[in-house]
Short mmCIF file of C-alpha atoms and ligand atoms in Angstrom, two decimals:
data_model
loop_
_atom_site.label_atom_id
_atom_site.label_comp_id
_atom_site.label_asym_id
_atom_site.label_seq_id
_atom_site.Cartn_x
_atom_site.Cartn_y
_atom_site.Cartn_z
CA MET A 17 -7.81 14.63 -0.41
CA ASN A 18 -7.24 15.23 -4.10
CA ILE A 19 -6.88 18.89 -4.88
CA SER A 20 -6.61 18.31 -8.60
CA THR A 21 -10.19 17.02 -8.94
CA PRO A 22 -12.23 18.83 -11.60
CA GLY A 23 -14.45 21.75 -10.55
CA PRO A 24 -17.38 21.06 -8.26
CA THR A 25 -20.59 19.89 -9.93
CA VAL A 26 -22.84 21.31 -7.22
CA ARG A 27 -22.39 24.89 -6.08
CA PRO A 28 -20.88 24.36 -2.64
CA TYR A 29 -21.57 27.87 -1.30
CA GLN A 30 -25.27 28.62 -1.53
CA SER A 31 -26.21 29.68 1.94
CA TYR A 32 -25.08 29.42 5.53
CA VAL A 33 -27.97 27.68 7.27
CA TYR A 34 -27.57 28.85 10.87
CA ALA A 35 -31.28 29.26 11.36
CA TYR A 36 -34.22 27.73 9.54
CA PRO A 37 -36.36 29.26 8.16
CA HIS A 38 -34.23 32.26 7.20
CA LYS A 39 -35.49 35.72 8.18
CA THR A 40 -36.19 36.50 4.53
CA ALA A 41 -39.01 33.91 4.77
CA TYR A 42 -40.66 35.91 7.58
CA ARG A 43 -43.59 38.16 6.76
CA PRO A 44 -45.62 40.79 8.63
CA LEU A 45 -48.10 39.01 10.90
CA ALA A 46 -51.50 40.50 10.21
CA GLU A 47 -52.95 39.34 13.51
CA ARG A 48 -50.03 40.46 15.69
CA PRO A 49 -50.33 37.52 18.11
CA ALA A 50 -49.90 38.24 21.82
CA LEU A 51 -46.66 36.85 23.27
CA ARG A 52 -48.52 35.73 26.38
CA GLU A 53 -50.57 33.32 24.27
CA LEU A 54 -47.67 32.26 22.09
CA TRP A 55 -45.60 31.26 25.10
CA ALA A 56 -48.41 29.91 27.32
CA ALA A 57 -48.01 26.24 26.50
CA GLU A 58 -44.25 26.26 25.78
CA PRO A 59 -41.71 24.56 28.03
CA LYS A 60 -40.02 27.45 29.84
CA ASP A 61 -37.63 25.78 32.25
CA ALA A 62 -34.51 26.14 30.04
CA LEU A 63 -34.92 29.11 27.72
CA SER A 64 -32.11 30.87 25.82
CA LEU A 65 -31.85 34.64 25.99
CA TYR A 66 -30.38 36.66 23.12
CA LEU A 67 -29.78 40.41 23.25
CA HIS A 68 -29.00 42.10 19.97
CA ILE A 69 -26.87 45.25 19.72
CA PRO A 70 -27.16 46.79 16.23
CA PHE A 71 -24.10 49.06 16.35
CA CYS A 72 -20.59 48.75 14.89
CA GLU A 73 -17.69 51.15 14.50
CA VAL A 74 -17.49 50.36 10.80
CA ARG A 75 -19.46 48.42 8.22
CA CYS A 76 -17.23 45.61 6.99
CA GLY A 77 -17.34 44.95 3.26
CA PHE A 78 -18.64 41.40 3.58
CA CYS A 79 -21.21 42.00 6.30
CA ASN A 80 -24.96 41.73 5.78
CA LEU A 81 -25.83 41.55 9.46
CA PHE A 82 -28.42 43.84 10.94
CA THR A 83 -26.23 46.65 12.23
CA ARG A 84 -25.55 50.35 11.69
CA ILE A 85 -22.34 52.38 11.71
CA GLY A 86 -21.87 54.27 14.96
CA ALA A 87 -24.59 55.90 17.00
CA PRO A 88 -25.42 59.59 17.16
CA GLU A 89 -25.53 61.22 20.59
CA GLY A 90 -28.17 59.62 22.79
CA LEU A 91 -29.05 56.68 20.52
CA VAL A 92 -27.31 54.00 22.61
CA THR A 93 -29.11 55.20 25.73
CA ALA A 94 -32.41 55.30 23.85
CA TYR A 95 -31.73 51.77 22.60
CA LEU A 96 -31.01 50.49 26.11
CA ASP A 97 -34.18 52.22 27.33
CA ALA A 98 -36.15 50.42 24.61
CA LEU A 99 -34.50 47.10 25.50
CA GLU A 100 -35.57 47.65 29.08
CA ARG A 101 -39.17 48.35 28.03
CA GLN A 102 -39.13 45.29 25.82
CA ALA A 103 -37.66 43.14 28.63
CA GLY A 104 -40.49 44.23 30.94
CA ALA A 105 -43.19 43.40 28.40
CA VAL A 106 -41.63 40.07 27.37
CA ARG A 107 -40.94 38.97 30.92
CA GLU A 108 -44.53 39.63 31.85
CA ALA A 109 -45.75 37.67 28.83
CA LEU A 110 -43.50 34.71 29.67
CA GLY A 111 -44.88 34.45 33.19
CA GLU A 112 -43.40 33.52 36.55
CA ASP A 113 -42.09 30.09 35.63
CA ALA A 114 -39.65 31.18 32.90
CA ARG A 115 -36.03 30.13 33.57
CA PHE A 116 -33.01 30.87 31.39
CA ALA A 117 -30.32 28.23 30.85
CA ALA A 118 -28.10 30.26 28.49
CA ALA A 119 -27.56 33.84 27.37
CA ALA A 120 -25.79 35.58 24.50
CA PHE A 121 -25.09 39.16 23.45
CA GLY A 122 -24.66 39.46 19.70
CA GLY A 123 -24.77 42.00 16.96
CA GLY A 124 -23.46 44.02 15.39
CA THR A 125 -20.84 44.45 18.04
CA PRO A 126 -22.03 44.30 21.67
CA THR A 127 -18.69 45.73 22.82
CA PHE A 128 -19.49 48.88 20.86
CA LEU A 129 -21.19 49.72 24.19
CA GLU A 130 -18.98 51.37 26.79
CA ALA A 131 -18.29 49.73 30.15
CA ALA A 132 -21.16 51.44 32.00
CA GLU A 133 -23.54 50.65 29.13
CA LEU A 134 -22.49 47.00 29.24
CA GLU A 135 -23.27 46.96 32.98
CA ARG A 136 -26.72 48.22 32.11
CA LEU A 137 -27.12 45.59 29.40
CA CYS A 138 -26.28 42.88 31.96
CA ASP A 139 -28.77 44.43 34.39
CA ILE A 140 -31.48 44.24 31.72
CA ALA A 141 -30.72 40.53 31.25
CA GLU A 142 -30.67 39.91 35.00
CA LYS A 143 -33.21 42.23 36.56
CA GLY A 144 -35.37 42.76 33.51
CA MET A 145 -35.48 39.17 32.29
CA GLY A 146 -34.47 37.18 35.37
CA ALA A 147 -31.46 35.45 33.77
CA ASP A 148 -28.77 34.57 36.32
CA LEU A 149 -25.74 35.52 34.23
CA ALA A 150 -23.24 34.30 36.83
CA ALA A 151 -24.80 30.84 36.78
CA VAL A 152 -25.46 30.18 33.07
CA PRO A 153 -23.19 30.18 29.99
CA LEU A 154 -22.93 33.72 28.59
CA SER A 155 -21.46 34.27 25.13
CA VAL A 156 -20.49 37.72 23.82
CA GLU A 157 -19.29 38.85 20.38
CA ALA A 158 -16.57 41.49 20.08
CA SER A 159 -14.37 43.17 17.51
CA PRO A 160 -10.68 43.85 18.24
CA ALA A 161 -10.86 47.64 18.58
CA THR A 162 -13.86 47.53 20.93
CA ALA A 163 -12.50 44.75 23.15
CA THR A 164 -11.03 47.24 25.61
CA ALA A 165 -9.78 46.23 29.08
CA ASP A 166 -12.55 48.05 30.96
CA ARG A 167 -15.34 46.54 28.83
CA LEU A 168 -13.82 43.04 29.10
CA ALA A 169 -13.53 43.48 32.87
CA VAL A 170 -17.26 44.23 33.09
CA LEU A 171 -18.11 41.23 30.93
CA ALA A 172 -15.80 38.88 32.86
CA GLY A 173 -17.14 40.21 36.16
CA ARG A 174 -20.72 39.58 35.10
CA GLY A 175 -20.05 35.97 34.18
CA THR A 176 -19.12 35.86 30.49
CA THR A 177 -17.98 32.32 29.71
CA ARG A 178 -17.26 32.76 25.99
CA LEU A 179 -15.85 35.72 24.10
CA SER A 180 -15.97 35.50 20.31
CA LEU A 181 -13.56 37.79 18.48
CA GLY A 182 -14.03 38.58 14.81
CA VAL A 183 -10.48 38.61 13.42
CA GLN A 184 -11.18 37.45 9.83
CA SER A 185 -7.48 37.63 8.84
CA PHE A 186 -4.14 38.27 10.52
CA VAL A 187 -2.82 39.66 7.23
CA ASP A 188 -3.35 43.43 7.03
CA ALA A 189 -3.67 43.46 3.24
CA GLU A 190 -6.45 40.85 3.41
CA ALA A 191 -8.30 42.78 6.10
CA ARG A 192 -8.14 45.81 3.81
CA SER A 193 -9.35 43.80 0.86
CA ALA A 194 -12.34 42.51 2.89
CA VAL A 195 -12.95 46.17 3.89
CA ARG A 196 -12.29 45.38 7.52
CA PRO A 197 -9.93 48.19 8.50
CA GLN A 198 -7.75 46.75 11.26
CA ARG A 199 -4.09 46.05 11.89
CA ARG A 200 -2.55 42.83 13.06
CA ALA A 201 -0.95 44.63 16.02
CA GLU A 202 -4.41 45.74 17.24
CA VAL A 203 -5.73 42.22 16.89
CA GLU A 204 -2.85 40.75 18.88
CA ALA A 205 -3.29 43.38 21.59
CA ALA A 206 -7.02 42.59 21.80
CA LEU A 207 -6.29 38.88 22.12
CA ALA A 208 -3.85 39.60 24.95
CA ARG A 209 -6.50 41.66 26.75
CA ILE A 210 -9.09 38.89 26.37
CA ARG A 211 -6.70 36.29 27.79
CA GLU A 212 -5.86 38.67 30.64
CA ALA A 213 -9.56 39.13 31.41
CA GLY A 214 -9.70 35.39 32.15
CA ILE A 215 -12.85 34.55 30.17
CA PRO A 216 -12.80 30.73 29.94
CA VAL A 217 -13.57 30.24 26.24
CA LEU A 218 -12.01 32.33 23.48
CA ASN A 219 -13.40 31.90 19.97
CA ILE A 220 -11.66 33.39 16.93
CA ASP A 221 -13.53 33.92 13.64
CA LEU A 222 -11.48 33.68 10.43
CA ILE A 223 -12.59 34.04 6.81
CA TYR A 224 -11.21 32.22 3.75
CA GLY A 225 -11.66 33.14 0.11
CA ILE A 226 -10.65 36.79 0.48
CA ASP A 227 -9.13 38.37 -2.64
CA GLY A 228 -5.37 37.98 -2.56
CA GLN A 229 -5.46 35.19 0.04
CA THR A 230 -3.31 32.17 -0.82
CA GLU A 231 -2.86 28.80 0.87
CA ASP A 232 0.28 30.23 2.48
CA THR A 233 -1.33 33.38 3.84
CA TRP A 234 -4.34 31.31 5.03
CA ARG A 235 -1.96 29.01 6.88
CA HIS A 236 -0.25 32.08 8.31
CA SER A 237 -3.56 33.35 9.74
CA LEU A 238 -4.43 29.92 11.12
CA ASP A 239 -1.04 29.67 12.83
CA ALA A 240 -1.35 33.18 14.24
CA ALA A 241 -4.72 32.19 15.71
CA LEU A 242 -3.40 28.85 16.99
CA ALA A 243 -0.62 30.66 18.85
CA TRP A 244 -3.36 31.83 21.28
CA ARG A 245 -4.64 28.26 21.74
CA PRO A 246 -8.25 29.41 21.31
CA GLU A 247 -10.79 27.01 22.77
CA GLU A 248 -12.83 27.46 19.59
CA LEU A 249 -12.17 28.52 16.01
CA TYR A 250 -14.77 29.32 13.36
CA LEU A 251 -13.64 29.20 9.73
CA TYR A 252 -16.09 31.04 7.47
CA PRO A 253 -16.08 30.87 3.67
CA LEU A 254 -16.37 34.40 2.32
CA TYR A 255 -19.78 35.20 0.88
CA VAL A 256 -20.28 38.32 -1.21
CA ARG A 257 -23.92 39.20 -0.83
CA PRO A 258 -26.12 41.82 -2.48
CA LEU A 259 -26.18 45.30 -0.92
CA THR A 260 -22.96 44.72 1.08
CA GLY A 261 -19.86 46.83 0.47
CA LEU A 262 -18.15 44.05 -1.50
CA GLY A 263 -21.38 43.16 -3.28
CA ARG A 264 -21.78 46.72 -4.51
CA LYS A 265 -18.13 47.04 -5.45
CA GLU A 266 -17.72 43.84 -7.40
CA ALA A 267 -19.06 43.19 -10.82
CA ARG A 268 -19.15 39.52 -9.88
CA ALA A 269 -22.47 38.50 -8.34
CA PRO A 270 -22.00 34.99 -7.00
CA GLU A 271 -25.67 34.72 -6.09
CA ALA A 272 -26.57 34.94 -9.75
CA GLN A 273 -23.49 33.67 -11.51
CA TRP A 274 -21.58 30.55 -10.82
CA ASP A 275 -17.92 31.37 -10.30
CA ALA A 276 -16.55 27.83 -10.33
CA GLU A 277 -12.95 28.93 -9.92
CA TRP A 278 -13.74 30.85 -6.73
CA ASP A 279 -15.79 27.92 -5.40
CA GLU A 280 -12.89 25.61 -5.98
CA ARG A 281 -10.48 28.01 -4.30
CA ARG A 282 -12.71 28.23 -1.23
CA LEU A 283 -13.06 24.44 -1.11
CA ARG A 284 -9.28 24.09 -1.30
CA LEU A 285 -8.76 26.59 1.50
CA TYR A 286 -11.46 24.89 3.56
CA ARG A 287 -9.83 21.49 3.22
CA SER A 288 -6.37 22.78 4.04
CA GLY A 289 -7.69 24.78 7.02
CA ARG A 290 -9.65 21.82 8.33
CA ASP A 291 -6.69 19.46 7.97
CA HIS A 292 -4.39 21.92 9.69
CA LEU A 293 -6.69 22.26 12.71
CA LEU A 294 -7.26 18.51 12.90
CA ALA A 295 -3.48 18.02 12.87
CA HIS A 296 -3.33 20.37 15.86
CA GLY A 297 -5.74 18.16 17.77
CA TYR A 298 -8.87 20.27 17.20
CA GLU A 299 -12.17 18.47 16.89
CA GLN A 300 -14.49 19.41 14.02
CA VAL A 301 -17.96 20.22 15.35
CA SER A 302 -19.52 21.45 12.11
CA MET A 303 -18.29 22.75 8.76
CA ARG A 304 -17.31 26.04 10.41
CA MET A 305 -16.69 25.20 14.03
CA PHE A 306 -13.62 23.57 15.58
CA ARG A 307 -13.02 22.93 19.28
CA ALA A 308 -9.67 22.57 21.05
CA PRO A 309 -8.91 19.31 22.80
CA GLY A 310 -10.37 19.39 26.31
CA ALA A 311 -12.25 22.66 25.78
CA PRO A 312 -15.73 22.84 27.31
CA ALA A 313 -18.69 22.47 24.95
CA THR A 314 -20.38 25.85 24.96
CA GLY A 315 -23.05 25.24 22.35
CA GLY A 316 -21.61 27.74 19.88
CA GLU A 317 -23.59 29.97 17.56
CA ASP A 318 -24.41 27.23 15.03
CA HIS A 319 -26.38 25.33 17.55
CA ALA A 320 -27.78 28.08 19.76
CA CYS A 321 -29.48 29.68 16.77
CA GLN A 322 -31.42 26.52 16.15
CA THR A 323 -32.85 25.78 19.59
CA ASP A 324 -36.50 26.13 20.49
CA GLY A 325 -37.31 28.33 23.42
CA MET A 326 -35.23 31.29 22.26
CA VAL A 327 -36.21 34.70 23.58
CA GLY A 328 -34.62 37.54 21.59
CA LEU A 329 -34.58 41.18 22.62
CA GLY A 330 -33.54 44.07 20.38
CA CYS A 331 -34.54 45.04 16.89
CA GLY A 332 -32.46 42.41 15.08
CA ALA A 333 -33.17 39.48 17.39
CA ARG A 334 -35.25 36.43 16.57
CA SER A 335 -37.42 34.51 19.01
CA TYR A 336 -38.59 30.94 18.58
CA THR A 337 -41.56 29.16 20.03
CA SER A 338 -42.48 25.74 18.66
CA ALA A 339 -45.32 27.34 16.68
CA LEU A 340 -43.89 30.69 15.56
CA HIS A 341 -40.49 32.17 14.72
CA TYR A 342 -40.63 35.95 14.97
CA SER A 343 -38.57 39.15 14.94
CA PHE A 344 -38.78 42.74 13.77
CA ASP A 345 -38.32 43.79 10.16
CA TYR A 346 -34.98 42.99 8.49
CA ALA A 347 -32.77 44.99 6.11
CA VAL A 348 -29.19 45.18 4.80
CA ASP A 349 -29.20 48.66 3.33
CA MET A 350 -27.84 51.18 5.83
CA ARG A 351 -30.64 53.72 5.46
CA GLU A 352 -33.29 51.03 5.98
CA ILE A 353 -31.47 49.70 9.05
CA ARG A 354 -31.26 53.18 10.56
CA GLY A 355 -35.01 53.54 10.03
CA ILE A 356 -35.77 50.23 11.78
CA VAL A 357 -33.51 51.09 14.76
CA ASP A 358 -35.13 54.53 15.09
CA ASP A 359 -38.57 52.96 14.93
CA TYR A 360 -37.60 50.37 17.58
CA VAL A 361 -36.39 52.97 20.08
CA SER A 362 -39.63 54.95 19.70
CA ARG A 363 -41.90 52.02 20.62
CA PRO A 364 -43.97 52.07 23.80
CA ALA A 365 -43.84 48.98 26.06
CA ALA A 366 -47.24 47.71 24.91
CA ASP A 367 -45.89 47.27 21.37
CA PHE A 368 -43.40 44.70 22.61
CA ALA A 369 -46.10 42.40 23.97
CA ARG A 370 -47.03 41.22 20.48
CA ALA A 371 -45.13 39.53 17.64
CA GLU A 372 -44.83 41.50 14.47
CA HIS A 373 -42.92 39.68 11.70
CA GLY A 374 -42.53 35.96 11.56
CA ARG A 375 -43.29 32.58 10.13
CA TRP A 376 -45.60 29.94 11.54
CA MET A 377 -43.98 26.53 11.84
CA THR A 378 -45.78 23.47 10.52
CA GLY A 379 -45.02 19.83 11.36
CA ASP A 380 -43.16 19.50 8.07
CA GLU A 381 -41.02 22.58 8.79
CA ALA A 382 -40.22 21.30 12.28
CA ARG A 383 -38.98 18.01 10.78
CA ARG A 384 -36.83 19.86 8.25
CA ARG A 385 -35.42 22.09 10.94
CA HIS A 386 -34.60 19.16 13.22
CA LEU A 387 -32.87 17.31 10.39
CA LEU A 388 -30.93 20.42 9.34
CA GLN A 389 -29.83 21.31 12.85
CA SER A 390 -28.54 17.83 13.60
CA VAL A 391 -27.19 16.54 10.32
CA LEU A 392 -25.00 19.61 9.79
CA GLN A 393 -23.19 18.79 13.05
CA ALA A 394 -20.17 16.53 12.51
CA GLU A 395 -21.48 13.97 15.00
CA GLY A 396 -24.67 13.58 12.99
CA MET A 397 -28.11 12.50 14.11
CA GLU A 398 -29.61 9.47 15.84
CA HIS A 399 -32.59 8.13 13.91
CA ALA A 400 -34.13 7.19 17.27
CA GLU A 401 -34.14 10.82 18.45
CA TYR A 402 -35.94 11.91 15.31
CA ARG A 403 -38.40 9.03 15.62
CA ALA A 404 -39.06 9.83 19.29
CA ARG A 405 -39.95 13.38 18.37
CA PHE A 406 -41.90 12.87 15.14
CA GLY A 407 -42.96 9.21 15.11
CA THR A 408 -41.41 8.62 11.70
CA ASP A 409 -37.99 7.82 10.29
CA PRO A 410 -35.98 10.48 8.40
CA ALA A 411 -35.60 8.01 5.51
CA GLU A 412 -39.41 7.88 5.20
CA ASP A 413 -39.78 11.66 5.33
CA PHE A 414 -36.85 12.61 3.07
CA PRO A 415 -36.23 9.62 0.76
CA ALA A 416 -35.27 11.61 -2.34
CA GLU A 417 -33.00 14.04 -0.54
CA LEU A 418 -31.15 11.36 1.42
CA ALA A 419 -30.74 9.17 -1.68
CA ARG A 420 -29.28 12.15 -3.53
CA PHE A 421 -26.88 12.94 -0.71
CA ALA A 422 -25.74 9.29 -0.58
CA GLU A 423 -25.24 9.23 -4.33
CA ARG A 424 -23.02 12.30 -4.14
CA GLY A 425 -20.92 10.68 -1.41
CA TRP A 426 -22.10 13.16 1.23
CA LEU A 427 -23.22 10.52 3.76
CA ASP A 428 -20.75 8.50 5.80
CA PRO A 429 -21.29 4.84 4.90
CA ASP A 430 -19.41 3.80 8.04
CA ALA A 431 -21.62 5.71 10.50
CA ALA A 432 -22.83 3.56 13.39
CA PRO A 433 -26.14 1.80 12.69
CA GLY A 434 -29.06 4.10 13.39
CA ARG A 435 -26.94 7.23 12.93
CA LEU A 436 -27.10 9.61 10.00
CA ARG A 437 -23.74 11.32 9.61
CA LEU A 438 -22.12 13.34 6.87
CA SER A 439 -18.88 12.23 5.22
CA PRO A 440 -16.00 14.75 5.18
CA GLU A 441 -17.16 15.83 1.68
CA GLY A 442 -20.74 16.11 2.94
CA LEU A 443 -19.58 18.44 5.72
CA ALA A 444 -17.55 20.44 3.19
CA HIS A 445 -20.77 20.88 1.21
CA SER A 446 -22.94 21.87 4.21
CA ASP A 447 -23.92 25.14 2.50
CA ALA A 448 -25.25 23.19 -0.50
CA LEU A 449 -26.82 20.34 1.42
CA GLY A 450 -28.66 22.58 3.89
CA PRO A 451 -30.60 24.58 1.27
CA GLU A 452 -31.69 21.34 -0.43
CA LEU A 453 -33.68 20.57 2.72
CA PHE A 454 -35.65 23.84 2.58
CA SER A 455 -39.35 23.33 1.92
CA PRO A 456 -40.82 24.59 -1.36
CA ALA A 457 -42.84 27.15 0.65
CA VAL A 458 -39.77 28.57 2.42
CA ARG A 459 -37.82 28.63 -0.84
CA ALA A 460 -40.63 30.54 -2.54
CA ALA A 461 -40.91 33.03 0.34
CA MET A 462 -37.14 33.64 0.30
CA ALA A 463 -37.12 34.09 -3.47
CA ALA A 464 -40.03 36.54 -3.32
CA TYR A 465 -38.45 38.59 -0.53
CA ASP A 466 -37.62 42.08 -1.61
CA LEU A 467 -34.17 42.63 -0.09
CA LYS A 468 -33.64 46.17 1.06
C1 SAM B 30 -21.60 38.69 14.17
S1 SAM B 30 -20.17 38.58 13.23
C2 SAM B 30 -18.85 38.96 14.38
C3 SAM B 30 -18.93 39.96 15.44
C4 SAM B 30 -18.16 41.25 15.35
N1 SAM B 30 -19.07 42.24 14.91
C5 SAM B 30 -16.97 41.28 14.45
O1 SAM B 30 -17.13 41.36 13.24
O2 SAM B 30 -15.85 41.24 14.95
C6 SAM B 30 -19.90 36.88 13.04
C7 SAM B 30 -18.88 36.41 12.04
O3 SAM B 30 -19.50 36.00 10.83
C8 SAM B 30 -18.52 36.02 9.81
N2 SAM B 30 -19.13 36.61 8.62
C9 SAM B 30 -20.05 37.57 8.57
N3 SAM B 30 -20.38 37.86 7.29
C10 SAM B 30 -19.64 37.04 6.50
C11 SAM B 30 -19.49 36.85 5.10
N4 SAM B 30 -20.17 37.57 4.22
N5 SAM B 30 -18.64 35.92 4.67
C12 SAM B 30 -17.95 35.19 5.54
N6 SAM B 30 -18.03 35.33 6.87
C13 SAM B 30 -18.85 36.25 7.35
C14 SAM B 30 -17.34 36.83 10.31
O4 SAM B 30 -16.26 35.96 10.54
C15 SAM B 30 -17.85 37.40 11.60
O5 SAM B 30 -16.85 37.55 12.55
S1 SF4 B 31 -18.55 41.97 10.61
FE1 SF4 B 31 -18.93 42.53 12.71
S2 SF4 B 31 -17.91 44.57 12.96
FE2 SF4 B 31 -18.11 44.18 10.78
S3 SF4 B 31 -20.02 45.23 10.25
FE3 SF4 B 31 -20.51 43.05 10.60
S4 SF4 B 31 -21.14 42.92 12.71
FE4 SF4 B 31 -20.07 44.88 12.42
#
């Protein structure tokens, strides 16, 4: 590692590719296809279930996720009622032979729900959708203040195997600067409660690149996290996106302007964070994800978001068949989000039997998605797997892109024959490499999207 290299020549932080195509490439579906037909010919013996909870106690300054602040009286119950209606309609459309092999509750903050509401959420997954939560991996996202002992007890009792806690920073001043109002003492208390609840896998999310963060304070946060021996750690580079609290506050608009100094700072923090975790025996799974030695592979968020056969419930959830990716409308602005949640809770069951917003997948998009989902994993991709699925070689399908990546030193020249694997610098540039694999059509749709 040479930290005195000149500034990066390619913008390393363009977009986090956790799902392809991005929701901003979805459009209203004029025909509103029936889910029954969409799912008829799909393999349904190992589906993933995702339940989205669009509520948080606060709106963090960096967050552009689909979530609203708090819930007025009755809205959570109305939301669970709507989820139940949607579960009934979707389950019927999937048919008798649907089986779930994994489940996740995400958000927003699923633990915004109180203990009894979480019981009901689990019932919707089990009785409404037929997922056997005690038998399949179940991953749940939480924030420190909402990870209370009674809610964790419900989640542990219903079979949660992975609890992901958004910590972001163990330094109070950095949490404040990211507009994430929390204190270290609260975070430590939440971590103790999670360990006490006995959920097998603890994941901690941390962010680097926050204003005021230095290599020393970053190391301090990493060490504070390591003290809990989390089975997984996710290290996220800070993104400041339009319409978020930080995006509105800052004159700097990294989407439009290239802030090379900030890019270099994030790259430096990434490299030092990565090296620190590797020195502690953690295995790097992707640019963001690290797994403790001996920890079970849970198929973390990076991967789960990319699988086919995903059934999402809730107004921010995506669903994927091989032919169509679909969801409800998407927004970042708080007023727009409130409108979409209100609209969702008012829907009758019949409305949930059809897809509404989405993007049809072509053969070319499926190839791009497969390449993206595998090459951004540290272990890389077997050419043979790609060939078995598509009948061609990735080098035939993406000659220019792969040549460019090799030229930039992003491919590992020592990868085993027949394996395409990123070099450490390639992994560090995942958020630049990924977007280069987007199709012209997806790029154009994303650029034309009117963010609200
Ligand atoms: C769904 S959120 C976490 C769940 C929970 N609501 C919480 O915040 O504690 C997933 C993670 O993505 C990361 N994240 C979200 N927006 C980000 C941004 N703009 N820049 C960097 N990381 C971000 C944060 O680390 C966050 O914990
Ligand atoms: S980061 Fe988490 S708690 Fe904060 S607003 Fe986003 S989803 Fe909610």
